[in-house]
Tab-separated table of C-alpha atoms in Angstrom:
chain	number	residue	atom	x	y	z
A	2	MET	CA	-7.816	3.376	-3.051
A	3	GLN	CA	-4.844	2.717	-0.968
A	4	ARG	CA	-2.946	-0.162	0.387
A	5	THR	CA	-1.569	-2.297	3.581
A	6	HIS	CA	1.036	-5.741	7.347
A	7	PHE	CA	2.575	-7.869	9.912
A	8	ALA	CA	4.872	-10.075	11.922
A	9	VAL	CA	4.748	-13.773	12.216
A	10	THR	CA	6.068	-15.960	14.874
A	11	ALA	CA	5.750	-19.232	16.114
A	12	ALA	CA	2.100	-19.591	15.472
A	13	THR	CA	3.024	-19.881	12.012
A	14	THR	CA	6.139	-21.165	13.432
A	15	VAL	CA	5.035	-24.517	12.337
A	16	VAL	CA	4.726	-23.183	8.855
A	17	LEU	CA	7.651	-20.816	9.013
A	18	SER	CA	10.067	-23.242	10.454
A	19	VAL	CA	9.434	-25.524	7.544
A	20	VAL	CA	10.006	-22.665	5.188
A	21	LEU	CA	13.149	-21.538	6.893
A	22	ALA	CA	14.546	-24.999	6.966
A	23	GLY	CA	13.723	-25.357	3.343
A	24	CYS	CA	15.504	-22.234	2.235
A	25	GLY	CA	18.545	-22.656	4.379
A	26	GLY	CA	20.124	-25.226	2.127
A	27	GLY	CA	21.880	-24.241	-1.014
A	28	ASP	CA	20.206	-20.927	-1.859
A	29	ARG	CA	22.502	-18.604	-0.007
A	30	GLY	CA	24.564	-17.637	-2.970
A	31	GLY	CA	27.751	-18.257	-1.120
A	32	ASP	CA	29.106	-19.958	-4.179
A	33	THR	CA	28.680	-16.928	-6.332
A	34	ALA	CA	32.348	-16.731	-6.269
A	35	ALA	CA	32.198	-17.894	-9.496
A	36	LYS	CA	33.519	-16.708	-12.631
A	37	GLY	CA	31.880	-13.943	-14.508
A	38	PRO	CA	28.925	-11.841	-13.458
A	39	VAL	CA	25.950	-13.313	-11.640
A	40	THR	CA	22.594	-12.801	-13.362
A	41	VAL	CA	19.671	-11.785	-11.172
A	42	THR	CA	16.406	-12.512	-12.987
A	43	TYR	CA	13.628	-10.094	-12.054
A	44	TRP	CA	9.971	-10.903	-12.759
A	45	THR	CA	7.582	-7.977	-13.020
A	46	TRP	CA	4.406	-7.052	-14.809
A	47	ASP	CA	5.458	-3.396	-14.916
A	48	GLU	CA	5.748	-1.956	-18.385
A	49	PRO	CA	9.358	-2.247	-19.594
A	50	LYS	CA	9.608	1.516	-20.000
A	51	THR	CA	9.252	1.898	-16.216
A	52	ILE	CA	11.831	-0.653	-15.089
A	53	GLN	CA	14.154	-1.564	-17.972
A	54	PRO	CA	16.071	1.753	-17.846
A	55	VAL	CA	16.770	1.143	-14.154
A	56	ALA	CA	18.083	-2.350	-14.863
A	57	ASP	CA	20.132	-0.978	-17.743
A	58	LYS	CA	21.685	1.634	-15.484
A	59	PHE	CA	22.487	-0.993	-12.872
A	60	ASN	CA	24.087	-3.236	-15.476
A	61	ALA	CA	26.140	-0.373	-16.865
A	62	THR	CA	27.548	0.441	-13.435
A	63	HIS	CA	28.140	-3.057	-12.062
A	64	ASP	CA	30.560	-5.691	-13.264
A	65	ASP	CA	29.782	-8.596	-10.945
A	66	ILE	CA	25.977	-8.626	-11.067
A	67	LYS	CA	23.620	-8.203	-14.006
A	68	VAL	CA	19.826	-7.773	-13.787
A	69	LYS	CA	17.605	-9.410	-16.384
A	70	ILE	CA	14.013	-8.198	-16.581
A	71	VAL	CA	11.414	-10.817	-17.492
A	72	LYS	CA	7.975	-9.387	-18.249
A	73	GLN	CA	5.002	-11.126	-16.666
A	74	ALA	CA	1.452	-10.715	-17.904
A	75	ASP	CA	-0.103	-9.447	-14.697
A	76	ASN	CA	-0.319	-9.869	-10.936
A	77	PRO	CA	-2.300	-13.180	-10.899
A	78	GLY	CA	-0.133	-14.574	-13.712
A	79	THR	CA	3.022	-13.772	-11.780
A	80	ALA	CA	1.654	-15.494	-8.682
A	81	ALA	CA	0.727	-18.631	-10.600
A	82	ASN	CA	4.046	-18.780	-12.430
A	83	LEU	CA	6.051	-18.298	-9.248
A	84	ARG	CA	4.183	-21.062	-7.400
A	85	ASN	CA	4.874	-23.396	-10.291
A	86	VAL	CA	8.540	-22.542	-10.644
A	87	VAL	CA	9.244	-22.739	-6.903
A	88	ALA	CA	7.536	-26.135	-6.798
A	89	SER	CA	9.678	-27.350	-9.677
A	90	GLY	CA	12.852	-25.797	-8.285
A	91	LYS	CA	14.040	-24.953	-11.756
A	92	GLY	CA	14.503	-21.506	-13.241
A	93	VAL	CA	13.507	-19.713	-10.049
A	94	PRO	CA	13.894	-15.917	-10.401
A	95	CYS	CA	15.708	-13.969	-7.707
A	96	LEU	CA	13.462	-10.891	-7.595
A	97	VAL	CA	9.690	-10.739	-8.083
A	98	LYS	CA	7.285	-7.839	-7.926
A	99	ASN	CA	5.094	-8.280	-4.864
A	100	PHE	CA	1.685	-9.869	-5.461
A	101	GLY	CA	0.573	-10.443	-1.867
A	102	GLN	CA	1.357	-10.005	1.809
A	103	VAL	CA	4.772	-11.360	2.779
A	104	PRO	CA	3.550	-13.446	5.772
A	105	GLY	CA	1.073	-15.359	3.667
A	106	LEU	CA	3.650	-15.947	0.932
A	107	VAL	CA	6.144	-17.173	3.536
A	108	GLY	CA	3.482	-19.488	4.885
A	109	GLU	CA	3.139	-20.914	1.372
A	110	GLY	CA	6.867	-21.612	1.312
A	111	LEU	CA	7.491	-19.255	-1.600
A	112	LEU	CA	10.151	-16.910	-0.181
A	113	SER	CA	13.758	-16.960	1.009
A	114	ASP	CA	14.944	-15.480	4.287
A	115	VAL	CA	17.278	-12.662	3.252
A	116	THR	CA	17.590	-11.025	6.656
A	117	ASP	CA	21.379	-11.293	6.702
A	118	GLY	CA	21.531	-9.418	3.415
A	119	VAL	CA	18.990	-6.706	4.247
A	120	GLU	CA	19.890	-5.835	7.848
A	121	PRO	CA	23.254	-4.191	7.067
A	122	TYR	CA	21.400	-1.720	4.840
A	123	VAL	CA	18.816	-1.132	7.577
A	124	LYS	CA	21.623	-0.335	10.019
A	125	LYS	CA	23.127	2.113	7.542
A	126	GLY	CA	19.834	4.035	7.463
A	127	VAL	CA	19.167	3.304	3.812
A	128	PHE	CA	15.449	2.776	4.508
A	129	ASN	CA	12.872	4.831	6.369
A	130	ASP	CA	11.394	3.037	9.374
A	131	ALA	CA	7.861	2.890	8.003
A	132	SER	CA	9.047	0.924	4.983
A	133	LEU	CA	10.396	-2.079	6.910
A	134	LEU	CA	7.441	-4.054	8.263
A	135	GLY	CA	5.986	-4.724	4.831
A	136	ALA	CA	9.027	-6.847	3.924
A	137	GLN	CA	8.988	-8.905	7.126
A	138	ALA	CA	7.433	-12.018	8.594
A	139	GLY	CA	8.213	-12.983	12.152
A	140	GLY	CA	10.815	-10.231	12.344
A	141	ARG	CA	12.764	-11.683	9.401
A	142	TYR	CA	13.082	-10.179	5.919
A	143	TYR	CA	11.848	-12.084	2.868
A	144	GLY	CA	12.330	-9.296	0.375
A	145	VAL	CA	13.799	-5.843	0.025
A	146	PRO	CA	11.649	-2.971	1.346
A	147	ILE	CA	10.447	-0.735	-1.451
A	148	GLY	CA	8.275	1.396	0.790
A	149	TYR	CA	4.896	3.002	0.677
A	150	GLN	CA	3.077	5.829	-1.024
A	151	PRO	CA	2.419	8.874	1.203
A	152	SER	CA	-1.295	9.393	1.927
A	153	PHE	CA	-3.092	12.709	1.814
A	154	LEU	CA	-6.421	14.199	0.721
A	155	VAL	CA	-7.365	15.993	-2.467
A	156	ILE	CA	-10.527	18.090	-2.392
A	157	ASN	CA	-12.481	19.814	-5.119
A	158	ARG	CA	-11.841	23.260	-3.656
A	159	LYS	CA	-14.103	24.981	-6.165
A	160	VAL	CA	-17.141	23.085	-4.869
A	161	TYR	CA	-16.098	23.459	-1.234
A	162	ASP	CA	-15.847	27.241	-1.790
A	163	GLN	CA	-19.068	27.380	-3.818
A	164	TYR	CA	-21.025	26.183	-0.779
A	165	GLY	CA	-18.915	27.909	1.847
A	166	VAL	CA	-17.623	24.687	3.415
A	167	ALA	CA	-14.339	24.806	5.358
A	168	VAL	CA	-11.534	22.411	4.538
A	169	PRO	CA	-11.724	19.552	7.109
A	170	LYS	CA	-8.713	18.956	9.340
A	171	THR	CA	-10.259	16.132	11.372
A	172	TRP	CA	-12.558	13.240	10.518
A	173	ASP	CA	-15.249	14.882	12.646
A	174	GLU	CA	-14.922	18.041	10.557
A	175	LEU	CA	-15.121	15.981	7.370
A	176	ILE	CA	-18.427	14.507	8.567
A	177	GLU	CA	-19.746	17.992	9.326
A	178	ALA	CA	-18.590	19.141	5.882
A	179	GLY	CA	-20.467	16.201	4.420
A	180	LYS	CA	-23.695	17.245	6.124
A	181	LYS	CA	-23.423	20.747	4.631
A	182	LEU	CA	-22.576	19.458	1.150
A	183	LYS	CA	-25.410	16.920	1.235
A	184	LYS	CA	-27.910	19.783	1.188
A	185	HIS	CA	-26.591	20.633	-2.271
A	186	GLY	CA	-26.612	17.068	-3.607
A	187	VAL	CA	-22.858	16.633	-3.144
A	188	TYR	CA	-21.174	13.656	-1.441
A	189	VAL	CA	-18.136	14.371	0.713
A	190	MET	CA	-16.393	11.030	-0.058
A	191	ASN	CA	-16.720	7.797	-2.022
A	192	LEU	CA	-16.727	4.322	-0.431
A	193	ALA	CA	-16.689	1.635	-3.105
A	194	GLY	CA	-18.596	-1.468	-2.051
A	195	GLU	CA	-15.785	-3.830	-2.975
A	196	ASP	CA	-12.930	-2.002	-1.281
A	197	PRO	CA	-12.636	-1.842	2.543
A	198	SER	CA	-9.206	-0.180	2.390
A	199	THR	CA	-10.614	3.008	3.905
A	200	LEU	CA	-11.419	1.030	7.053
A	201	GLU	CA	-7.951	-0.568	7.109
A	202	ASN	CA	-6.282	2.801	6.683
A	203	LEU	CA	-8.307	4.410	9.466
A	204	VAL	CA	-7.464	1.553	11.863
A	205	GLN	CA	-3.774	2.046	11.020
A	206	GLN	CA	-4.061	5.797	11.446
A	207	ALA	CA	-5.577	5.204	14.892
A	208	GLY	CA	-2.497	3.100	15.724
A	209	GLY	CA	-4.211	-0.276	15.621
A	210	SER	CA	-3.966	-3.626	13.909
A	211	TRP	CA	-6.288	-6.620	13.777
A	212	PHE	CA	-3.438	-9.092	14.347
A	213	ALA	CA	-0.632	-9.377	16.896
A	214	THR	CA	1.616	-12.156	18.064
A	215	GLU	CA	2.636	-13.306	21.499
A	216	GLY	CA	5.008	-16.201	21.757
A	217	ASP	CA	3.658	-18.891	19.510
A	218	THR	CA	0.133	-17.516	19.458
A	219	TRP	CA	-1.693	-15.191	17.126
A	220	LYS	CA	-3.934	-12.655	18.851
A	221	VAL	CA	-6.892	-11.391	16.834
A	222	ASP	CA	-8.869	-8.288	17.764
A	223	PHE	CA	-11.246	-6.713	15.278
A	224	LEU	CA	-13.007	-4.957	18.162
A	225	SER	CA	-10.026	-3.084	19.629
A	226	PRO	CA	-10.496	0.563	20.654
A	227	GLU	CA	-8.589	1.658	17.535
A	228	SER	CA	-10.740	-0.476	15.282
A	229	LEU	CA	-13.968	0.797	16.841
A	230	LYS	CA	-12.720	4.387	16.576
A	231	ALA	CA	-12.196	3.897	12.844
A	232	ALA	CA	-15.547	2.155	12.522
A	233	ASP	CA	-17.314	5.049	14.220
A	234	VAL	CA	-16.130	7.507	11.549
A	235	ILE	CA	-17.271	5.285	8.713
A	236	GLN	CA	-20.584	4.408	10.352
A	237	ARG	CA	-21.440	8.100	10.754
A	238	LEU	CA	-20.584	8.755	7.104
A	239	VAL	CA	-22.832	5.877	6.028
A	240	ASP	CA	-25.701	6.534	8.466
A	241	ASN	CA	-25.929	10.166	7.422
A	242	GLY	CA	-25.895	9.322	3.721
A	243	LEU	CA	-22.758	11.384	3.118
A	244	VAL	CA	-20.845	9.030	0.828
A	245	ALA	CA	-21.196	7.832	-2.740
A	246	ASN	CA	-20.670	4.151	-3.575
A	247	GLN	CA	-19.114	4.420	-7.028
A	248	THR	CA	-17.335	1.168	-7.883
A	249	TYR	CA	-13.643	1.035	-8.728
A	250	MET	CA	-14.324	-1.740	-11.226
A	251	ASP	CA	-15.461	0.642	-13.981
A	252	ARG	CA	-12.581	3.104	-14.142
A	253	PRO	CA	-13.940	5.391	-16.876
A	254	ALA	CA	-17.239	5.797	-15.034
A	255	LEU	CA	-15.388	6.328	-11.768
A	256	ILE	CA	-13.178	9.052	-13.176
A	257	ASN	CA	-16.123	10.754	-14.845
A	258	TYR	CA	-17.924	10.753	-11.516
A	259	PHE	CA	-14.967	12.197	-9.632
A	260	ASP	CA	-14.690	14.830	-12.383
A	261	SER	CA	-18.369	15.775	-12.115
A	262	GLY	CA	-18.173	17.783	-8.883
A	263	LYS	CA	-20.764	15.540	-7.198
A	264	MET	CA	-18.116	14.013	-4.878
A	265	VAL	CA	-15.424	16.291	-3.520
A	266	SER	CA	-12.869	14.592	-1.231
A	267	LEU	CA	-10.470	11.777	-2.120
A	268	PRO	CA	-7.930	10.152	0.211
A	269	THR	CA	-5.191	9.441	-2.292
A	270	GLN	CA	-1.488	8.820	-2.975
A	271	VAL	CA	1.037	10.205	-5.417
A	272	TRP	CA	0.714	7.333	-7.905
A	273	GLN	CA	-2.860	8.320	-8.667
A	274	LEU	CA	-2.279	11.994	-9.417
A	275	GLY	CA	-1.165	11.469	-12.997
A	276	ASN	CA	-4.297	9.462	-13.729
A	277	TYR	CA	-6.509	12.267	-12.458
A	278	GLU	CA	-4.576	14.791	-14.527
A	279	LEU	CA	-4.844	12.677	-17.651
A	280	ASN	CA	-8.560	11.927	-17.409
A	281	TYR	CA	-10.290	14.846	-15.728
A	282	LYS	CA	-11.964	17.064	-18.308
A	283	LYS	CA	-14.106	19.459	-16.252
A	284	SER	CA	-12.339	19.884	-12.934
A	285	LEU	CA	-8.668	20.310	-13.804
A	286	GLY	CA	-7.318	23.148	-11.681
A	287	ASP	CA	-10.205	22.942	-9.191
A	288	TRP	CA	-8.497	20.469	-6.844
A	289	GLU	CA	-6.335	21.171	-3.824
A	290	PRO	CA	-3.948	18.848	-1.945
A	291	VAL	CA	-4.499	18.989	1.821
A	292	ASP	CA	-3.359	16.996	4.847
A	293	LEU	CA	-5.150	13.752	5.558
A	294	PRO	CA	-7.805	14.455	8.237
A	295	GLN	CA	-6.803	13.320	11.716
A	296	PHE	CA	-8.678	11.849	14.652
A	297	ALA	CA	-9.581	14.733	16.955
A	298	ASP	CA	-7.573	13.266	19.848
A	299	ALA	CA	-4.531	12.253	17.773
A	300	PRO	CA	-1.338	12.931	19.781
A	301	SER	CA	0.619	13.721	16.628
A	302	PHE	CA	0.087	13.963	12.878
A	303	THR	CA	-0.141	10.454	11.475
A	304	ALA	CA	-0.499	9.076	7.978
A	305	PRO	CA	-0.979	5.319	7.469
A	306	ALA	CA	1.943	3.848	5.539
A	307	HIS	CA	1.979	0.113	5.019
A	308	GLY	CA	4.900	-0.711	2.756
A	309	THR	CA	5.642	-3.581	0.443
A	310	ALA	CA	8.672	-5.556	-0.753
A	311	LEU	CA	10.539	-6.759	-3.790
A	312	LEU	CA	10.281	-10.488	-3.128
A	313	VAL	CA	13.194	-12.945	-3.084
A	314	PRO	CA	11.744	-16.390	-3.904
A	315	LYS	CA	12.728	-19.685	-2.361
A	316	GLY	CA	15.175	-21.397	-4.693
A	317	CYS	CA	16.808	-18.163	-5.865
A	318	ALA	CA	20.415	-19.108	-6.544
A	319	HIS	CA	21.867	-15.718	-5.658
A	320	PRO	CA	19.896	-14.044	-2.838
A	321	LYS	CA	22.839	-11.914	-1.675
A	322	GLU	CA	23.257	-10.406	-5.134
A	323	ALA	CA	19.479	-10.062	-5.499
A	324	VAL	CA	19.337	-7.946	-2.355
A	325	GLU	CA	22.252	-5.805	-3.511
A	326	ALA	CA	20.612	-5.151	-6.862
A	327	ALA	CA	17.180	-4.433	-5.375
A	328	VAL	CA	18.593	-2.018	-2.819
A	329	TRP	CA	20.528	-0.157	-5.490
A	330	MET	CA	17.571	0.104	-7.872
A	331	ASN	CA	15.174	1.375	-5.193
A	332	THR	CA	17.257	3.525	-2.875
A	333	THR	CA	20.202	5.088	-4.697
A	334	LYS	CA	20.088	8.414	-6.511
A	335	GLU	CA	21.373	6.767	-9.677
A	336	GLY	CA	18.711	4.089	-9.527
A	337	ILE	CA	15.860	6.482	-8.808
A	338	ASP	CA	17.016	8.949	-11.442
A	339	ALA	CA	17.105	6.144	-13.998
A	340	SER	CA	13.377	5.578	-13.495
A	341	TYR	CA	12.485	8.944	-15.051
A	342	GLN	CA	9.867	8.625	-17.790
A	343	GLU	CA	9.990	11.318	-20.421
A	344	ASP	CA	6.344	10.925	-21.523
A	345	ILE	CA	4.831	11.592	-18.099
A	346	LYS	CA	7.827	13.501	-16.689
A	347	GLN	CA	7.880	11.435	-13.483
A	348	TYR	CA	10.156	9.131	-11.500
A	349	ASN	CA	9.053	5.934	-9.807
A	350	TRP	CA	8.093	7.046	-6.299
A	351	PRO	CA	11.085	6.322	-3.977
A	352	GLY	CA	8.935	5.124	-1.099
A	353	ALA	CA	11.663	3.278	0.840
A	354	ILE	CA	14.149	6.069	1.428
A	355	PRO	CA	14.164	8.486	4.370
A	356	ASP	CA	14.179	11.651	2.266
A	357	PRO	CA	12.340	11.593	-1.088
A	358	SER	CA	12.268	15.396	-1.344
A	359	PRO	CA	14.469	15.642	-4.499
A	360	TRP	CA	11.807	13.723	-6.440
A	361	VAL	CA	8.577	15.175	-4.990
A	362	ASP	CA	8.006	17.931	-7.515
A	363	SER	CA	8.037	15.519	-10.436
A	364	ALA	CA	5.258	13.501	-8.777
A	365	VAL	CA	2.890	16.459	-8.955
A	366	PRO	CA	1.213	17.031	-12.342
A	367	ASP	CA	0.972	20.505	-13.812
A	368	LYS	CA	-2.779	21.072	-14.229
A	369	LEU	CA	-4.652	19.108	-11.551
A	370	PHE	CA	-4.109	21.636	-8.759
A	371	GLY	CA	-3.864	24.756	-10.936
A	372	ALA	CA	-2.484	27.657	-8.925
A	373	ARG	CA	-2.352	25.400	-5.845
A	374	LYS	CA	0.242	23.042	-7.339
A	375	GLY	CA	2.914	24.535	-5.103
A	376	GLU	CA	1.051	23.356	-1.997
A	377	ALA	CA	1.502	19.708	-2.919
A	378	ARG	CA	5.169	19.487	-1.968
A	379	ASP	CA	4.644	20.337	1.711
A	380	VAL	CA	1.542	18.146	1.945
A	381	ILE	CA	3.348	15.121	0.509
A	382	LEU	CA	6.483	15.571	2.616
A	383	LYS	CA	4.364	16.027	5.754
A	384	ALA	CA	2.678	12.712	4.945
A	385	VAL	CA	6.113	11.097	4.607
A	386	LYS	CA	7.306	12.555	7.918
A	387	GLY	CA	4.106	11.493	9.679
A	388	ALA	CA	4.080	8.002	8.175
A	389	LYS	CA	3.623	5.171	10.652
A	390	ASP	CA	3.166	1.475	10.014
A	391	THR	CA	1.537	-0.460	12.839
A	392	TRP	CA	-0.290	-2.874	10.551
A	393	ILE	CA	0.295	-6.583	11.141
A	394	VAL	CA	-1.102	-9.054	8.654
A	395	GLY	CA	-2.081	-12.536	9.740
A	396	PRO	CA	-1.117	-15.713	7.908
A	397	ASN	CA	-4.665	-16.169	6.605
A	398	TYR	CA	-5.179	-12.582	5.490
A	399	THR	CA	-5.951	-13.366	1.863
A	400	GLY	CA	-9.093	-15.236	2.918
A	401	VAL	CA	-9.825	-12.732	5.660
A	402	PHE	CA	-9.707	-9.850	3.204
A	403	ALA	CA	-12.097	-11.595	0.815
A	404	GLU	CA	-14.553	-12.127	3.670
A	405	LEU	CA	-14.105	-8.521	4.744
A	406	GLN	CA	-14.982	-7.376	1.241
A	407	ASP	CA	-18.318	-9.212	1.491
A	408	GLN	CA	-19.046	-7.679	4.875
A	409	TRP	CA	-17.991	-4.221	3.703
A	410	ALA	CA	-20.425	-4.348	0.783
A	411	LYS	CA	-23.234	-4.966	3.273
A	412	VAL	CA	-22.055	-2.101	5.470
A	413	VAL	CA	-21.972	0.573	2.774
A	414	THR	CA	-25.423	-0.514	1.557
A	415	LYS	CA	-26.764	-0.334	5.139
A	416	LYS	CA	-27.660	-4.022	5.404
A	417	ILE	CA	-25.526	-4.426	8.522
A	418	THR	CA	-23.580	-2.096	10.792
A	419	LEU	CA	-19.810	-1.956	10.763
A	420	ARG	CA	-19.719	-3.260	14.327
A	421	GLN	CA	-21.701	-6.299	13.201
A	422	ALA	CA	-19.220	-6.757	10.370
A	423	LEU	CA	-16.265	-6.561	12.759
A	424	GLU	CA	-17.893	-9.051	15.144
A	425	HIS	CA	-18.361	-11.407	12.198
A	426	MET	CA	-14.737	-10.928	11.115
A	427	GLN	CA	-13.507	-11.683	14.634
A	428	LYS	CA	-15.250	-15.065	14.679
A	429	PHE	CA	-14.443	-15.848	11.044
A	430	THR	CA	-10.737	-15.129	11.479
A	431	VAL	CA	-10.310	-17.020	14.741
A	432	ASP	CA	-12.236	-20.044	13.437
A	433	ASP	CA	-10.205	-20.024	10.231
A	434	LEU	CA	-6.877	-19.993	12.085
A	435	LYS	CA	-8.067	-22.800	14.374
A	436	SER	CA	-9.062	-24.834	11.325
A	437	LYS	CA	-5.475	-24.477	10.123
A	438	ASN	CA	-4.150	-25.722	13.479
A	439	ILE	CA	-2.559	-22.362	14.240
A	440	ASN	CA	-2.511	-21.195	17.855
A	441	VAL	CA	-4.870	-18.261	18.236
A	442	GLU	CA	-6.518	-16.149	20.905
A	443	GLY	CA	-9.437	-13.836	20.368
């Protein structure tokens, strides 16, 4: 239940160069000289209550730029609408909530290169380092980094204590905990058959990536040491029958299952805590936030942290002003404070900034952790400090991920091994890139 990266170069250079040439024309906003404030239109499917107050605050404190929020129905609807409007060249918004990986969207010719606008903020230290890659393709920025959610583990401490099982600090210890819990009919983790994000996150935590670039060539390696190290953990969990396979598609059933005490460890992020608090009926107060388990030979504490971006589309008339507005809304104290929601008593998580500590406490609900609520702050800030993003996403990752989902479903149901799945993904990915006339090795 988490999320994901990259760097493009010349391989997609063929594609990228077309894109760059295309957006270098009249979209730079240099003529914003203009008279009167510039309007930056911002497409998002977020509920207005979460973003409109931020735009209102920006508008109240800026004379030259105004932000106009335009509600979109959902993620797929936003993607379809943006493709249509960029193709038409008319009414193109200047900010769009991210609906995919930046490299792939650049390859489609949907985004503007806003590197010149973003880099001065990077140099000022506005962003934390782990938030940057998710906004880049080929070392250039095509959106404003909005960061990542810190990753950690929540465990049902009541059940752990009931069966005398120690809190795992490594993935090996989590497997051993799973073997002890299995004797009591309890699964240590859940691996949904449609979601291979646990594998992606473990590869990142091991310091790996399935894609890299060298010159004008993409290098693909699903069988790297880091990938096989991650696969080994998952294969042992599956082979020993230690994990449940509750689907994420039926949320009520999923939450009821998590609440039942039959599954007791969840890798999670701050955005999910409120949902647990709201929907758990039996286990409120039984959970404990703990550090994400580490590989036994990890040289330092590491939490995977693939960020994302607020996209600047190709054809945006005012990219410079779009960057300024997006940076303000996502990194300034005024902007973050304006995101406070009275009903849930939380701020939007400020995942792009170096120090989110002033807003951590509001991200932790009152009842989920009971007397252990106070432990959450240190766990979350440790995850922020240990955040590393090594994840590179290839230009064909949308198709690759769909294929990986199919393979993953076979892995968790023991029809194939994870190594077999990775071998399949290696061939699939390389063949797919070759079919697109992209230079590739692997």
